[in-house]
mmCIF file of C-alpha atoms in Angstrom:
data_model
loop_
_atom_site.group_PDB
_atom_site.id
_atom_site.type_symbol
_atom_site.label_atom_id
_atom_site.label_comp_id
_atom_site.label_asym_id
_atom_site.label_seq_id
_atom_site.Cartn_x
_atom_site.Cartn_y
_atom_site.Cartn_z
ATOM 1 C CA UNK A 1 -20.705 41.787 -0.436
ATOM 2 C CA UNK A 2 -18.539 41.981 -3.497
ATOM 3 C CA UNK A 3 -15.802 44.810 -3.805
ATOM 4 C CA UNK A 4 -13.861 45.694 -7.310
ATOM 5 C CA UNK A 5 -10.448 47.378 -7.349
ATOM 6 C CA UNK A 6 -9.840 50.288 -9.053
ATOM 7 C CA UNK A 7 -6.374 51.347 -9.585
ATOM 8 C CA UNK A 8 -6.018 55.491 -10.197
ATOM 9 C CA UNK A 9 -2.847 57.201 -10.639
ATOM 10 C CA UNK A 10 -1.631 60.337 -9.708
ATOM 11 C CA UNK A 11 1.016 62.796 -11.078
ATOM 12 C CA UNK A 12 -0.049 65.509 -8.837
ATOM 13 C CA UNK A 13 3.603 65.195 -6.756
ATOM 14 C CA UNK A 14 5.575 64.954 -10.134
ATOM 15 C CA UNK A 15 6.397 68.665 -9.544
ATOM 16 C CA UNK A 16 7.269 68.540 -5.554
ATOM 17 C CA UNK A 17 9.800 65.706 -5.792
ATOM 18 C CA UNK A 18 12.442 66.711 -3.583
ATOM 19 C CA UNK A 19 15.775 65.924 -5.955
ATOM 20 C CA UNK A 20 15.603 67.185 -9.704
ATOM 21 C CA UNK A 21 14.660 64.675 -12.196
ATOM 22 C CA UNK A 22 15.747 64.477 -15.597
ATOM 23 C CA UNK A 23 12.764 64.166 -18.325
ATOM 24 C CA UNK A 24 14.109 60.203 -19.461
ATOM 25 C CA UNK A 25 13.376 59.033 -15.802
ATOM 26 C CA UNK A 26 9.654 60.210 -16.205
ATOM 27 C CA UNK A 27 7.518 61.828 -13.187
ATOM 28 C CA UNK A 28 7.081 60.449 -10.249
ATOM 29 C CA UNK A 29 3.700 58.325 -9.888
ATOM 30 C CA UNK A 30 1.725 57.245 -7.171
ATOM 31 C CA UNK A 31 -0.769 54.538 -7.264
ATOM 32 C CA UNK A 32 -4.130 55.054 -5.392
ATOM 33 C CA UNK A 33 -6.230 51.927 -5.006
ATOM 34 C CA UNK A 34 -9.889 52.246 -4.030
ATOM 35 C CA UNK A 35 -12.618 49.415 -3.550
ATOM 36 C CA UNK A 36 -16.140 49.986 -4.848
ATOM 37 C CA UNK A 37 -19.017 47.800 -2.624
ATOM 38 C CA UNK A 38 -22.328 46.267 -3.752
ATOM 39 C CA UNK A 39 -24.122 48.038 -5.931
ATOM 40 C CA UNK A 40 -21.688 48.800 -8.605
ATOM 41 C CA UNK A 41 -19.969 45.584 -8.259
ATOM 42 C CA UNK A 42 -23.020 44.228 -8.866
ATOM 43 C CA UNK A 43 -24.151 46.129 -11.922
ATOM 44 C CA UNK A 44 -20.711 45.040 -13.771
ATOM 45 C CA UNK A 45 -21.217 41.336 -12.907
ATOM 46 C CA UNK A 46 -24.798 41.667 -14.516
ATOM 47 C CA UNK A 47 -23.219 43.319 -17.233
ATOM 48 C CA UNK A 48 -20.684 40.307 -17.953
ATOM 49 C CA UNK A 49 -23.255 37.819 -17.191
ATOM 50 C CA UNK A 50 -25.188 39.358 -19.937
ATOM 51 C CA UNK A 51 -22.767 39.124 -22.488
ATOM 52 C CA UNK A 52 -21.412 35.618 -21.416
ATOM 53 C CA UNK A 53 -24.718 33.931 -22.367
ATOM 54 C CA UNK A 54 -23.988 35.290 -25.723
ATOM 55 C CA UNK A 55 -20.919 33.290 -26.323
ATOM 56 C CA UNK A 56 -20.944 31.011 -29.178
ATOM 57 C CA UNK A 57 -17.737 31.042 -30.791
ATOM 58 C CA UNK A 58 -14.677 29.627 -29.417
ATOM 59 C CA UNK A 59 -10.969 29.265 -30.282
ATOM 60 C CA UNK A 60 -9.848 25.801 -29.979
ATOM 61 C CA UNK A 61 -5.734 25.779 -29.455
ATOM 62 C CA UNK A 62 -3.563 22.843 -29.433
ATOM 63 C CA UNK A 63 -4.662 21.104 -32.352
ATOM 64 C CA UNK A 64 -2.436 18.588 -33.775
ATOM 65 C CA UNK A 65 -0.839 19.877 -36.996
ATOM 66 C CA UNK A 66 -1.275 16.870 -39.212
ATOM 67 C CA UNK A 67 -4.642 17.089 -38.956
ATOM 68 C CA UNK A 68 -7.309 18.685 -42.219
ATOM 69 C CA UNK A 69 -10.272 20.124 -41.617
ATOM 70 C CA UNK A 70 -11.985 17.499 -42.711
ATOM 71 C CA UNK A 71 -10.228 15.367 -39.639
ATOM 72 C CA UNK A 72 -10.835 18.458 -37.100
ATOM 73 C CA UNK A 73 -14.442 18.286 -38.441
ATOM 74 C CA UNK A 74 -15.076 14.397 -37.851
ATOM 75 C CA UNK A 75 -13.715 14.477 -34.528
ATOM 76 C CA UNK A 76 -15.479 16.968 -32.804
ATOM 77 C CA UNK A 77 -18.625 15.400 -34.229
ATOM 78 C CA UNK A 78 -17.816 12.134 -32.885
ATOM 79 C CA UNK A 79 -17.442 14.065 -29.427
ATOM 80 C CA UNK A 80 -20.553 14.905 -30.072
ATOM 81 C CA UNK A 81 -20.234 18.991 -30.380
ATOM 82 C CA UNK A 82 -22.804 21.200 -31.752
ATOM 83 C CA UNK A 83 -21.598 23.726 -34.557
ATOM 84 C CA UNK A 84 -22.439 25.720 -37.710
ATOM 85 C CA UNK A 85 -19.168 27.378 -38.616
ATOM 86 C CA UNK A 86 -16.010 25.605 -38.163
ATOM 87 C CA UNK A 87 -12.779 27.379 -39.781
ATOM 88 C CA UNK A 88 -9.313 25.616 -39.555
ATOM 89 C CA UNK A 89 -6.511 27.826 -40.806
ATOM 90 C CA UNK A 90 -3.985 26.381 -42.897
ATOM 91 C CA UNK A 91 -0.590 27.255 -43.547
ATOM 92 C CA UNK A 92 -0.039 27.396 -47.309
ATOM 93 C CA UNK A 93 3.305 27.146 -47.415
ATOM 94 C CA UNK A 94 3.559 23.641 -45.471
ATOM 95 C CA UNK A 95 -0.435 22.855 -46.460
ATOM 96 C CA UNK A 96 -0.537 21.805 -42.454
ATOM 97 C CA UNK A 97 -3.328 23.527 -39.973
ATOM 98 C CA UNK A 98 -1.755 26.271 -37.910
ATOM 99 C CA UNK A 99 -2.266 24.374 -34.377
ATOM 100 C CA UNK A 100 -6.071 26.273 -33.789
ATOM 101 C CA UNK A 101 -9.310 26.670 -34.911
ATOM 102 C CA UNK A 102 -12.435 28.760 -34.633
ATOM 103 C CA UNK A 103 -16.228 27.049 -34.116
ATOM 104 C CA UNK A 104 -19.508 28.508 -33.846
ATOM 105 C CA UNK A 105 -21.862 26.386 -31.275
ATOM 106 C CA UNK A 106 -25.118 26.911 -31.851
ATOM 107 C CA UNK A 107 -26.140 28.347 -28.358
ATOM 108 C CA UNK A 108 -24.582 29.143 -25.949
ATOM 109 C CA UNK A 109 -25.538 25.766 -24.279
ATOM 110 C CA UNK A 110 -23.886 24.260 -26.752
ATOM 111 C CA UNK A 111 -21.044 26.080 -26.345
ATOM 112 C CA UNK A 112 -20.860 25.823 -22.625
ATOM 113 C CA UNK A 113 -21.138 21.635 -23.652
ATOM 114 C CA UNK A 114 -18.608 21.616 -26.202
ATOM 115 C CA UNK A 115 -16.275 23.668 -23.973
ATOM 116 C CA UNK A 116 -16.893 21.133 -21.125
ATOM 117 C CA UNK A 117 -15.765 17.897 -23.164
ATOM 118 C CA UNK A 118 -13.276 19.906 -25.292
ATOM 119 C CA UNK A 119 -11.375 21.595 -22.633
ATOM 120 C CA UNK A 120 -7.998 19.697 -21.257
ATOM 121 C CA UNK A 121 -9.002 17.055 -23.771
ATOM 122 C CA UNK A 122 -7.128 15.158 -26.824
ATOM 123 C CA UNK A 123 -9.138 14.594 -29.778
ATOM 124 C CA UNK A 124 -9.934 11.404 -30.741
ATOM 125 C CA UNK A 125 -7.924 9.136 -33.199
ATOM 126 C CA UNK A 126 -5.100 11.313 -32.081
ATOM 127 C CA UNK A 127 -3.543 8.924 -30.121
ATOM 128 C CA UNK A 128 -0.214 9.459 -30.759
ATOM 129 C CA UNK A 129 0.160 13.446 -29.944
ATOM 130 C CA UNK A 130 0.824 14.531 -26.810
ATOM 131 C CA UNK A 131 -1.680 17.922 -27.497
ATOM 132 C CA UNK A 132 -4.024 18.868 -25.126
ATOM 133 C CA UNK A 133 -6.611 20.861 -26.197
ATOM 134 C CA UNK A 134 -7.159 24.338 -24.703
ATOM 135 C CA UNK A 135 -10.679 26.174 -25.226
ATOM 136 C CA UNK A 136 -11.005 30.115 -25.061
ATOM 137 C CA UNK A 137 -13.574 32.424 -26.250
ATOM 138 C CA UNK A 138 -12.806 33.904 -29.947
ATOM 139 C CA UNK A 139 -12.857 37.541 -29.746
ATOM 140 C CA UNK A 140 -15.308 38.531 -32.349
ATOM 141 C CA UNK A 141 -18.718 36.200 -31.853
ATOM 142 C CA UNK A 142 -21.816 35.182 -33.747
ATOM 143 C CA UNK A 143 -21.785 33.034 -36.908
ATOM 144 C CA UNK A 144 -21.776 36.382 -38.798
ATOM 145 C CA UNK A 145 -18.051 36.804 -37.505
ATOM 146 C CA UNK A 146 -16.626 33.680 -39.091
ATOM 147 C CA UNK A 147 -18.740 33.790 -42.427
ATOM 148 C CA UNK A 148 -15.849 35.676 -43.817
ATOM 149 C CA UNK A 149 -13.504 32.991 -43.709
ATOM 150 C CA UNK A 150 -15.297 29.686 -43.303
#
């Protein structure tokens, strides 16, 4: 049986404490934790199964800086990733990428793939940095998301 935590806290004994407080120290706080059993637990761990087979888009971190898009681009084909968006930022005052990327999989089987060979990885013809790749889901998802700056 699962159990979740939930953390509550209480200012109902900010008023009794036995020595006067002064208002910069704050009130006094306790913190209640209670365990919910089965069938909640199991209604939020439907609800985040739900939404993680709609993860497509991914933030890739630890991308070497010398690379262009154009380089980010081949290599992940040549892994053999599946994508429709791909968006390396650039810094415009050096021209350099900014060490990340965003990339829209195509499913989320692709993405679950793509995070599997990606993930802990060096991309290829990068021999000589010392990067390893770290995958993490983007925040905002969809191809829609990234059609603003790709």
């Amino acid at each position: 049986m699962a159990f979740l935590k939930h953390t509550f806290l209480d200012f109902s004994g900010a008023a009794q404490s036995s020595r006067r407080r002064t208002q910069s120290e704050g009130p006094v706080v306790r913190e209640l934790v209670c365990w919910v059993p089965g069938a909640v637990a199991g209604q939020q761990t439907k609800e985040a199964n739900s939404e993680a087979q709609e993860i497509t888009t991914m933030m890739l971190k630890n991308i070497p800086v010398g690379l262009s898009h154009d380089q980010v681009k081949e290599s992940l084909l040549s892994l053999g990733v599946v994508f429709d968006v791909l968006h390396v930022p650039a810094d415009l005052r050096t021209g350099c990428n900014r060490g990340y990327a965003f990339l829209n999989c195509t499913s989320p089987g692709a993405y679950e793939d793509a995070a599997a060979k990606l993930q802990n990885s060096r991309l290829p013809g990068c021999s000589n940095s010392k990067k390893v790749l770290e995958v993490c889901r983007a925040k905002m998802q969809g191809k829609a998301a990234l059609k603003h700056v790709a």
